[in-house]
Amino acid sequence: MRKLINRFLIAWSLITLFALPSVAQVPDSLGRIRYKYDFVVPDNGNFISAIRAANSRADKKQRFRIFIKSSMYRVKGEGNPITITDKGRELTIPSPMTILTAPNTSICGEGMKNTQVESMPMYGGIDCTSTLFLKGADSTYIQDMELWSNYRDDMNAFHVKAVALNEKNCRGNIFKNLSLMSNQATYYTNDGGTTYLEDCTIKGAVDFICGGGTIYFNRCSLELRNQGGKGNVICAPATEANRPYGYVFNSCTISGAKEQQGRYMLGRPWKNAPRAVFLGTMMELQPDSLGWADMNGTLPRLFSEYESLDSEFQLVPTRLRRTQFKDAYQNTATMRYSAILTPAEAEKYDISNVFPGWRPERKAAQIVPPVVRIKNRGEIYWEDVPEACLYAVCKNRDVVAFTTQPSYTVPRGTAEGACYSVRCANFYGGLGERSNEVVYPNR
C-alpha cells in the first residue's frame, strides 16, 4: 500500500509540475494567462547573453520574449573563430556576429531612437559583419530598436559590405519600428523565406537592401546616405526563380542626402530572377530618370512602379524608366513587362495576396493604452485591457517596471513631480504608445 501511495504521489507531482505555467506565463486576477519577458537587458545580462538564452532554451515551440531597455549597446559578437579572405589572404578572426538560431523569439526595445545595438566589425563582407544574424530563426519578431553595423567606426566606408541585419532561411519574421543602419548591404534578406516590415527605417548607400526571399516593406522609410557625390542604389534583389513576389515596397518614403536628388537608382538585378516593385512611393528625392541599373549581366524578372509621388504629391515622371538591360554577354535585352503597373496589377500586391494565409500586419498591431489614474496614496490604476500581454510602467517616459495587473504602487522615496504612464504589450511583447501621464504625488 505504501509503495502504491508513493507511486501516486510521484505521478501527481509530475502532473502538477508539467501543468504549471512557465516562468514567463502568469495568470492575472481573473485567471487569464499573461506573459512576462523571459530576459531583460541589462537586468538579466547583456544582449549576447539574451540571444544565447533564446538559443539554448529547451522548449522552442513557446515564444521567448526579450526586452531591451533604452541605451546604446556595443556588441562584439559570439567570438567563435571564423575564416575570412582579406586582400587575398586567409585570416582566422573572432566572429563579430551575434547569431539567433532559435524560432519563436521576440526582441523588443523601448524605441528606434533610444534602444541601439551597434557592432564595429574590422573586416568587411556579408558573411562576417552581421550585427544580428537570423539563421533559420523562424517567426522572429523585432520591434522598437536600431541595429547598426559601424565598420571600423568609419561612417565613410561606403563600399564596404557591413550588414546590420542578416536573414537566412527564415519564415514568418515580422519587424515593427526597426531601424537598420550601415552603408552597403545594410539589410541582407531572406533567401528561401518570408518577412514583413512595418514602419521601419533602413539607411544606407549602395545596395543597402539585397538578397532573396519575399520581403514586404509596408510604410517604411528608405534613407539615402551621401557617398561623396556618387549615385546610390537602394536595392539589389536576388529573388529565387520560383517566387511570384520578391521585394514589395508599399507606401514607403525615399529621403536622405540632398546630393542624391536625380542621381540614385531604385535598384539593380543582382542574381537569380530579381523582382522589385514600388507602390505609392513618396519620393522626397527622385531617382535618375532611368530608375534602374544593370548589374552582373543578370536580367530582372520584374522591376516596376505604381503611382510614385514627389514631395508635392504629384506623380513622378516615369516615361523614361528602362526596360532594357545587358545580359551576361553584354547584349541588350528588352524585358516583356511594363515599367509601370496597371491598377489591376497593383492590386495583386495586397498583403493578403503576397502572403496567403498569413496576416502579419494584424500580428504587428499595437495595443491602445488605457486611461491611467492615481490615488492619493500613490497607487496608479487603470481599466484592464484584455488583449494586453502585460503592462510596462513608465516613469518620466522610461520603462521602470512590468506588471500583469492593472495597477502599480509608486515606491516610497520617489521624488515629487515624477510623471507616470503605461504602455501595453501585444502578444509578441512589442509595446504600444504611452498612455496619459499622471503626476506623483496626487494632491
PDB file of C-alpha atoms in Angstrom, residues 160-389:
ATOM      1  CA  VAL A 160      32.422  48.075 -47.581  1.00  0.00           C
ATOM      2  CA  LYS A 161      29.734  45.461 -47.013  1.00  0.00           C
ATOM      3  CA  ALA A 162      28.793  45.741 -43.350  1.00  0.00           C
ATOM      4  CA  VAL A 163      25.499  44.017 -42.575  1.00  0.00           C
ATOM      5  CA  ALA A 164      23.241  45.267 -39.791  1.00  0.00           C
ATOM      6  CA  LEU A 165      20.622  42.503 -40.155  1.00  0.00           C
ATOM      7  CA  ASN A 166      21.123  39.214 -41.976  1.00  0.00           C
ATOM      8  CA  GLU A 167      18.406  36.611 -42.534  1.00  0.00           C
ATOM      9  CA  LYS A 168      18.865  33.122 -43.899  1.00  0.00           C
ATOM     10  CA  ASN A 169      16.128  30.531 -44.421  1.00  0.00           C
ATOM     11  CA  CYS A 170      13.667  32.209 -42.061  1.00  0.00           C
ATOM     12  CA  ARG A 171       9.912  32.126 -42.477  1.00  0.00           C
ATOM     13  CA  GLY A 172       7.292  34.325 -40.915  1.00  0.00           C
ATOM     14  CA  ASN A 173       9.504  37.081 -39.488  1.00  0.00           C
ATOM     15  CA  ILE A 174       7.924  40.414 -38.506  1.00  0.00           C
ATOM     16  CA  PHE A 175       9.787  43.684 -37.900  1.00  0.00           C
ATOM     17  CA  LYS A 176       7.960  46.717 -36.490  1.00  0.00           C
ATOM     18  CA  ASN A 177       9.552  50.137 -35.857  1.00  0.00           C
ATOM     19  CA  LEU A 178      13.003  48.690 -36.538  1.00  0.00           C
ATOM     20  CA  SER A 179      15.850  50.904 -37.752  1.00  0.00           C
ATOM     21  CA  LEU A 180      18.763  49.405 -39.700  1.00  0.00           C
ATOM     22  CA  MET A 181      21.845  51.496 -40.439  1.00  0.00           C
ATOM     23  CA  SER A 182      25.032  50.899 -42.397  1.00  0.00           C
ATOM     24  CA  ASN A 183      26.393  51.735 -45.857  1.00  0.00           C
ATOM     25  CA  GLN A 184      26.436  48.748 -48.215  1.00  0.00           C
ATOM     26  CA  ALA A 185      24.282  45.638 -47.637  1.00  0.00           C
ATOM     27  CA  THR A 186      22.606  47.113 -44.555  1.00  0.00           C
ATOM     28  CA  TYR A 187      19.832  44.505 -44.748  1.00  0.00           C
ATOM     29  CA  TYR A 188      20.753  41.158 -46.318  1.00  0.00           C
ATOM     30  CA  THR A 189      17.435  39.469 -46.903  1.00  0.00           C
ATOM     31  CA  ASN A 190      15.940  36.115 -46.501  1.00  0.00           C
ATOM     32  CA  ASP A 191      16.941  33.527 -49.118  1.00  0.00           C
ATOM     33  CA  GLY A 192      14.131  30.996 -49.148  1.00  0.00           C
ATOM     34  CA  GLY A 193      11.984  32.887 -46.651  1.00  0.00           C
ATOM     35  CA  THR A 194       9.285  35.468 -45.974  1.00  0.00           C
ATOM     36  CA  THR A 195       9.496  38.664 -43.937  1.00  0.00           C
ATOM     37  CA  TYR A 196       7.160  41.579 -43.231  1.00  0.00           C
ATOM     38  CA  LEU A 197       8.429  45.040 -42.221  1.00  0.00           C
ATOM     39  CA  GLU A 198       6.151  47.845 -40.989  1.00  0.00           C
ATOM     40  CA  ASP A 199       7.080  51.450 -40.144  1.00  0.00           C
ATOM     41  CA  CYS A 200      10.782  50.584 -40.301  1.00  0.00           C
ATOM     42  CA  THR A 201      13.735  52.757 -41.336  1.00  0.00           C
ATOM     43  CA  ILE A 202      16.599  51.454 -43.479  1.00  0.00           C
ATOM     44  CA  LYS A 203      19.640  53.656 -44.069  1.00  0.00           C
ATOM     45  CA  GLY A 204      22.472  53.038 -46.494  1.00  0.00           C
ATOM     46  CA  ALA A 205      24.311  53.960 -49.671  1.00  0.00           C
ATOM     47  CA  VAL A 206      24.969  51.031 -52.022  1.00  0.00           C
ATOM     48  CA  ASP A 207      22.622  48.060 -52.477  1.00  0.00           C
ATOM     49  CA  PHE A 208      21.604  48.582 -48.882  1.00  0.00           C
ATOM     50  CA  ILE A 209      18.746  46.123 -49.269  1.00  0.00           C
ATOM     51  CA  CYS A 210      19.909  42.971 -51.037  1.00  0.00           C
ATOM     52  CA  GLY A 211      19.202  39.268 -51.253  1.00  0.00           C
ATOM     53  CA  GLY A 212      16.371  36.857 -51.926  1.00  0.00           C
ATOM     54  CA  GLY A 213      13.035  35.861 -50.453  1.00  0.00           C
ATOM     55  CA  THR A 214       9.653  37.555 -50.411  1.00  0.00           C
ATOM     56  CA  ILE A 215      10.038  40.742 -48.383  1.00  0.00           C
ATOM     57  CA  TYR A 216       7.172  43.196 -47.857  1.00  0.00           C
ATOM     58  CA  PHE A 217       8.098  46.739 -46.802  1.00  0.00           C
ATOM     59  CA  ASN A 218       4.960  48.498 -45.549  1.00  0.00           C
ATOM     60  CA  ARG A 219       5.169  52.247 -44.795  1.00  0.00           C
ATOM     61  CA  CYS A 220       8.939  52.087 -44.416  1.00  0.00           C
ATOM     62  CA  SER A 221      11.462  54.916 -44.714  1.00  0.00           C
ATOM     63  CA  LEU A 222      14.395  54.390 -47.092  1.00  0.00           C
ATOM     64  CA  GLU A 223      17.125  56.909 -46.274  1.00  0.00           C
ATOM     65  CA  LEU A 224      19.934  57.577 -48.750  1.00  0.00           C
ATOM     66  CA  ARG A 225      23.288  58.444 -47.226  1.00  0.00           C
ATOM     67  CA  ASN A 226      25.656  60.667 -49.160  1.00  0.00           C
ATOM     68  CA  GLN A 227      28.682  58.813 -50.519  1.00  0.00           C
ATOM     69  CA  GLY A 228      30.962  61.511 -51.823  1.00  0.00           C
ATOM     70  CA  GLY A 229      28.658  62.657 -54.603  1.00  0.00           C
ATOM     71  CA  LYS A 230      28.251  59.245 -56.232  1.00  0.00           C
ATOM     72  CA  GLY A 231      24.811  57.873 -57.022  1.00  0.00           C
ATOM     73  CA  ASN A 232      23.281  55.366 -54.629  1.00  0.00           C
ATOM     74  CA  VAL A 233      21.332  52.175 -55.318  1.00  0.00           C
ATOM     75  CA  ILE A 234      18.537  51.222 -52.940  1.00  0.00           C
ATOM     76  CA  CYS A 235      18.045  47.520 -53.603  1.00  0.00           C
ATOM     77  CA  ALA A 236      19.731  44.594 -55.333  1.00  0.00           C
ATOM     78  CA  PRO A 237      17.220  41.734 -55.288  1.00  0.00           C
ATOM     79  CA  ALA A 238      18.216  38.136 -55.957  1.00  0.00           C
ATOM     80  CA  THR A 239      14.714  36.649 -55.979  1.00  0.00           C
ATOM     81  CA  GLU A 240      14.511  32.882 -56.457  1.00  0.00           C
ATOM     82  CA  ALA A 241      13.096  31.893 -59.857  1.00  0.00           C
ATOM     83  CA  ASN A 242      10.077  30.061 -58.430  1.00  0.00           C
ATOM     84  CA  ARG A 243       8.789  33.050 -56.434  1.00  0.00           C
ATOM     85  CA  PRO A 244       5.920  35.203 -57.746  1.00  0.00           C
ATOM     86  CA  TYR A 245       6.925  38.054 -55.408  1.00  0.00           C
ATOM     87  CA  GLY A 246      10.295  39.492 -54.402  1.00  0.00           C
ATOM     88  CA  TYR A 247      10.721  42.944 -52.853  1.00  0.00           C
ATOM     89  CA  VAL A 248       7.431  44.802 -52.404  1.00  0.00           C
ATOM     90  CA  PHE A 249       7.737  48.424 -51.267  1.00  0.00           C
ATOM     91  CA  ASN A 250       4.266  49.668 -50.331  1.00  0.00           C
ATOM     92  CA  SER A 251       3.576  53.278 -49.293  1.00  0.00           C
ATOM     93  CA  CYS A 252       7.242  53.849 -48.473  1.00  0.00           C
ATOM     94  CA  THR A 253       9.192  57.122 -48.371  1.00  0.00           C
ATOM     95  CA  ILE A 254      12.557  57.787 -50.023  1.00  0.00           C
ATOM     96  CA  SER A 255      14.558  60.597 -48.427  1.00  0.00           C
ATOM     97  CA  GLY A 256      18.071  61.433 -47.275  1.00  0.00           C
ATOM     98  CA  ALA A 257      21.103  63.298 -48.599  1.00  0.00           C
ATOM     99  CA  LYS A 258      20.103  66.096 -50.984  1.00  0.00           C
ATOM    100  CA  GLU A 259      23.125  65.264 -53.141  1.00  0.00           C
ATOM    101  CA  GLN A 260      21.241  62.153 -54.260  1.00  0.00           C
ATOM    102  CA  GLN A 261      18.474  64.127 -55.975  1.00  0.00           C
ATOM    103  CA  GLY A 262      18.184  62.753 -59.534  1.00  0.00           C
ATOM    104  CA  ARG A 263      21.254  60.529 -59.109  1.00  0.00           C
ATOM    105  CA  TYR A 264      20.322  57.349 -57.291  1.00  0.00           C
ATOM    106  CA  MET A 265      18.742  54.189 -58.718  1.00  0.00           C
ATOM    107  CA  LEU A 266      15.784  52.308 -57.288  1.00  0.00           C
ATOM    108  CA  GLY A 267      17.551  49.003 -57.817  1.00  0.00           C
ATOM    109  CA  ARG A 268      19.628  46.676 -59.938  1.00  0.00           C
ATOM    110  CA  PRO A 269      19.403  42.924 -60.647  1.00  0.00           C
ATOM    111  CA  TRP A 270      21.909  41.016 -58.542  1.00  0.00           C
ATOM    112  CA  LYS A 271      21.280  37.363 -59.430  1.00  0.00           C
ATOM    113  CA  ASN A 272      18.619  34.669 -59.984  1.00  0.00           C
ATOM    114  CA  ALA A 273      15.304  36.219 -61.164  1.00  0.00           C
ATOM    115  CA  PRO A 274      15.119  39.611 -59.414  1.00  0.00           C
ATOM    116  CA  ARG A 275      11.746  41.187 -58.641  1.00  0.00           C
ATOM    117  CA  ALA A 276      11.052  44.585 -57.066  1.00  0.00           C
ATOM    118  CA  VAL A 277       8.012  46.859 -57.183  1.00  0.00           C
ATOM    119  CA  PHE A 278       7.484  50.290 -55.635  1.00  0.00           C
ATOM    120  CA  LEU A 279       3.817  51.080 -54.910  1.00  0.00           C
ATOM    121  CA  GLY A 280       2.598  54.535 -53.897  1.00  0.00           C
ATOM    122  CA  THR A 281       6.113  55.650 -53.010  1.00  0.00           C
ATOM    123  CA  MET A 282       6.667  59.161 -51.654  1.00  0.00           C
ATOM    124  CA  MET A 283       9.899  60.183 -53.387  1.00  0.00           C
ATOM    125  CA  GLU A 284      11.117  63.227 -51.477  1.00  0.00           C
ATOM    126  CA  LEU A 285      14.244  62.656 -53.534  1.00  0.00           C
ATOM    127  CA  GLN A 286      13.643  61.497 -57.101  1.00  0.00           C
ATOM    128  CA  PRO A 287      15.843  58.874 -58.761  1.00  0.00           C
ATOM    129  CA  ASP A 288      17.681  59.041 -62.051  1.00  0.00           C
ATOM    130  CA  SER A 289      15.091  59.150 -64.843  1.00  0.00           C
ATOM    131  CA  LEU A 290      16.020  55.594 -65.920  1.00  0.00           C
ATOM    132  CA  GLY A 291      15.098  54.316 -62.469  1.00  0.00           C
ATOM    133  CA  TRP A 292      17.038  51.053 -62.651  1.00  0.00           C
ATOM    134  CA  ALA A 293      20.641  49.983 -63.316  1.00  0.00           C
ATOM    135  CA  ASP A 294      22.463  46.973 -64.800  1.00  0.00           C
ATOM    136  CA  MET A 295      24.397  44.501 -62.673  1.00  0.00           C
ATOM    137  CA  ASN A 296      26.445  41.373 -63.423  1.00  0.00           C
ATOM    138  CA  GLY A 297      24.624  40.627 -66.682  1.00  0.00           C
ATOM    139  CA  THR A 298      21.556  39.495 -64.735  1.00  0.00           C
ATOM    140  CA  LEU A 299      18.157  40.211 -66.284  1.00  0.00           C
ATOM    141  CA  PRO A 300      15.327  41.257 -63.948  1.00  0.00           C
ATOM    142  CA  ARG A 301      12.091  39.312 -63.887  1.00  0.00           C
ATOM    143  CA  LEU A 302      10.166  42.448 -62.894  1.00  0.00           C
ATOM    144  CA  PHE A 303      11.225  45.993 -61.980  1.00  0.00           C
ATOM    145  CA  SER A 304       8.177  48.232 -61.845  1.00  0.00           C
ATOM    146  CA  GLU A 305       6.342  51.114 -60.110  1.00  0.00           C
ATOM    147  CA  TYR A 306       2.840  52.340 -59.437  1.00  0.00           C
ATOM    148  CA  GLU A 307       1.846  55.918 -58.620  1.00  0.00           C
ATOM    149  CA  SER A 308       5.200  57.209 -57.419  1.00  0.00           C
ATOM    150  CA  LEU A 309       4.722  60.693 -55.914  1.00  0.00           C
ATOM    151  CA  ASP A 310       7.016  63.650 -55.354  1.00  0.00           C
ATOM    152  CA  SER A 311       7.121  65.823 -52.226  1.00  0.00           C
ATOM    153  CA  GLU A 312       4.252  67.924 -53.649  1.00  0.00           C
ATOM    154  CA  PHE A 313       2.081  64.807 -54.033  1.00  0.00           C
ATOM    155  CA  GLN A 314       2.364  64.979 -57.819  1.00  0.00           C
ATOM    156  CA  LEU A 315       3.043  61.910 -59.957  1.00  0.00           C
ATOM    157  CA  VAL A 316       6.736  61.456 -60.676  1.00  0.00           C
ATOM    158  CA  PRO A 317       7.620  61.397 -64.407  1.00  0.00           C
ATOM    159  CA  THR A 318       8.327  57.757 -65.284  1.00  0.00           C
ATOM    160  CA  ARG A 319       8.180  57.626 -69.091  1.00  0.00           C
ATOM    161  CA  LEU A 320      11.964  57.109 -69.314  1.00  0.00           C
ATOM    162  CA  ARG A 321      12.072  54.158 -66.918  1.00  0.00           C
ATOM    163  CA  ARG A 322      14.170  51.469 -68.502  1.00  0.00           C
ATOM    164  CA  THR A 323      13.059  48.003 -69.536  1.00  0.00           C
ATOM    165  CA  GLN A 324      16.269  47.166 -71.417  1.00  0.00           C
ATOM    166  CA  PHE A 325      19.188  45.536 -69.626  1.00  0.00           C
ATOM    167  CA  LYS A 326      22.528  43.987 -70.532  1.00  0.00           C
ATOM    168  CA  ASP A 327      22.673  40.196 -70.394  1.00  0.00           C
ATOM    169  CA  ALA A 328      25.683  38.059 -69.475  1.00  0.00           C
ATOM    170  CA  TYR A 329      27.120  38.573 -72.974  1.00  0.00           C
ATOM    171  CA  GLN A 330      26.588  42.347 -72.816  1.00  0.00           C
ATOM    172  CA  ASN A 331      23.805  42.145 -75.366  1.00  0.00           C
ATOM    173  CA  THR A 332      20.825  44.438 -74.832  1.00  0.00           C
ATOM    174  CA  ALA A 333      17.663  42.544 -73.921  1.00  0.00           C
ATOM    175  CA  THR A 334      14.207  44.104 -73.761  1.00  0.00           C
ATOM    176  CA  MET A 335      12.063  42.864 -70.893  1.00  0.00           C
ATOM    177  CA  ARG A 336       8.481  41.775 -71.554  1.00  0.00           C
ATOM    178  CA  TYR A 337       6.990  43.662 -68.645  1.00  0.00           C
ATOM    179  CA  SER A 338       5.934  47.303 -68.328  1.00  0.00           C
ATOM    180  CA  ALA A 339       7.900  49.587 -66.026  1.00  0.00           C
ATOM    181  CA  ILE A 340       4.562  50.961 -64.788  1.00  0.00           C
ATOM    182  CA  LEU A 341       1.915  48.679 -63.268  1.00  0.00           C
ATOM    183  CA  THR A 342      -1.756  48.993 -64.120  1.00  0.00           C
ATOM    184  CA  PRO A 343      -4.260  49.424 -61.247  1.00  0.00           C
ATOM    185  CA  ALA A 344      -5.305  45.780 -61.659  1.00  0.00           C
ATOM    186  CA  GLU A 345      -1.685  44.629 -61.485  1.00  0.00           C
ATOM    187  CA  ALA A 346      -1.015  46.797 -58.429  1.00  0.00           C
ATOM    188  CA  GLU A 347      -3.941  45.211 -56.570  1.00  0.00           C
ATOM    189  CA  LYS A 348      -2.178  41.858 -56.738  1.00  0.00           C
ATOM    190  CA  TYR A 349       0.373  43.211 -54.270  1.00  0.00           C
ATOM    191  CA  ASP A 350      -2.078  43.406 -51.398  1.00  0.00           C
ATOM    192  CA  ILE A 351      -0.631  41.744 -48.293  1.00  0.00           C
ATOM    193  CA  SER A 352      -3.275  39.011 -48.407  1.00  0.00           C
ATOM    194  CA  ASN A 353      -2.119  38.059 -51.920  1.00  0.00           C
ATOM    195  CA  VAL A 354       1.592  38.222 -51.223  1.00  0.00           C
ATOM    196  CA  PHE A 355       1.235  36.180 -48.007  1.00  0.00           C
ATOM    197  CA  PRO A 356      -1.809  33.910 -48.452  1.00  0.00           C
ATOM    198  CA  GLY A 357      -2.963  32.521 -45.108  1.00  0.00           C
ATOM    199  CA  TRP A 358      -0.709  34.849 -43.105  1.00  0.00           C
ATOM    200  CA  ARG A 359      -1.697  38.364 -41.999  1.00  0.00           C
ATOM    201  CA  PRO A 360       1.446  39.818 -40.406  1.00  0.00           C
ATOM    202  CA  GLU A 361       0.024  43.359 -40.263  1.00  0.00           C
ATOM    203  CA  ARG A 362      -2.570  42.089 -37.787  1.00  0.00           C
ATOM    204  CA  LYS A 363       0.064  40.372 -35.678  1.00  0.00           C
ATOM    205  CA  ALA A 364       2.104  43.587 -35.560  1.00  0.00           C
ATOM    206  CA  ALA A 365      -0.892  45.624 -34.379  1.00  0.00           C
ATOM    207  CA  GLN A 366      -0.222  47.779 -31.314  1.00  0.00           C
ATOM    208  CA  ILE A 367      -2.425  47.774 -28.211  1.00  0.00           C
ATOM    209  CA  VAL A 368      -4.202  51.054 -27.427  1.00  0.00           C
ATOM    210  CA  PRO A 369      -3.271  52.238 -23.910  1.00  0.00           C
ATOM    211  CA  PRO A 370      -5.868  52.693 -21.157  1.00  0.00           C
ATOM    212  CA  VAL A 371      -6.631  55.891 -19.254  1.00  0.00           C
ATOM    213  CA  VAL A 372      -4.376  55.978 -16.183  1.00  0.00           C
ATOM    214  CA  ARG A 373      -5.382  57.469 -12.829  1.00  0.00           C
ATOM    215  CA  ILE A 374      -3.625  57.910  -9.490  1.00  0.00           C
ATOM    216  CA  LYS A 375      -4.850  57.715  -5.905  1.00  0.00           C
ATOM    217  CA  ASN A 376      -3.684  59.867  -3.005  1.00  0.00           C
ATOM    218  CA  ARG A 377      -1.555  57.097  -1.565  1.00  0.00           C
ATOM    219  CA  GLY A 378       0.452  56.744  -4.775  1.00  0.00           C
ATOM    220  CA  GLU A 379      -1.347  53.834  -6.404  1.00  0.00           C
ATOM    221  CA  ILE A 380      -1.616  54.088 -10.177  1.00  0.00           C
ATOM    222  CA  TYR A 381      -4.505  52.189 -11.696  1.00  0.00           C
ATOM    223  CA  TRP A 382      -6.315  51.722 -14.999  1.00  0.00           C
ATOM    224  CA  GLU A 383      -9.002  49.611 -16.629  1.00  0.00           C
ATOM    225  CA  ASP A 384      -7.826  46.160 -17.616  1.00  0.00           C
ATOM    226  CA  VAL A 385      -7.027  45.703 -21.325  1.00  0.00           C
ATOM    227  CA  PRO A 386      -7.915  42.078 -22.150  1.00  0.00           C
ATOM    228  CA  GLU A 387      -5.728  41.831 -25.257  1.00  0.00           C
ATOM    229  CA  ALA A 388      -2.600  43.139 -23.497  1.00  0.00           C
ATOM    230  CA  CYS A 389       0.159  40.602 -22.904  1.00  0.00           C
TER     231      CYS A 389
END
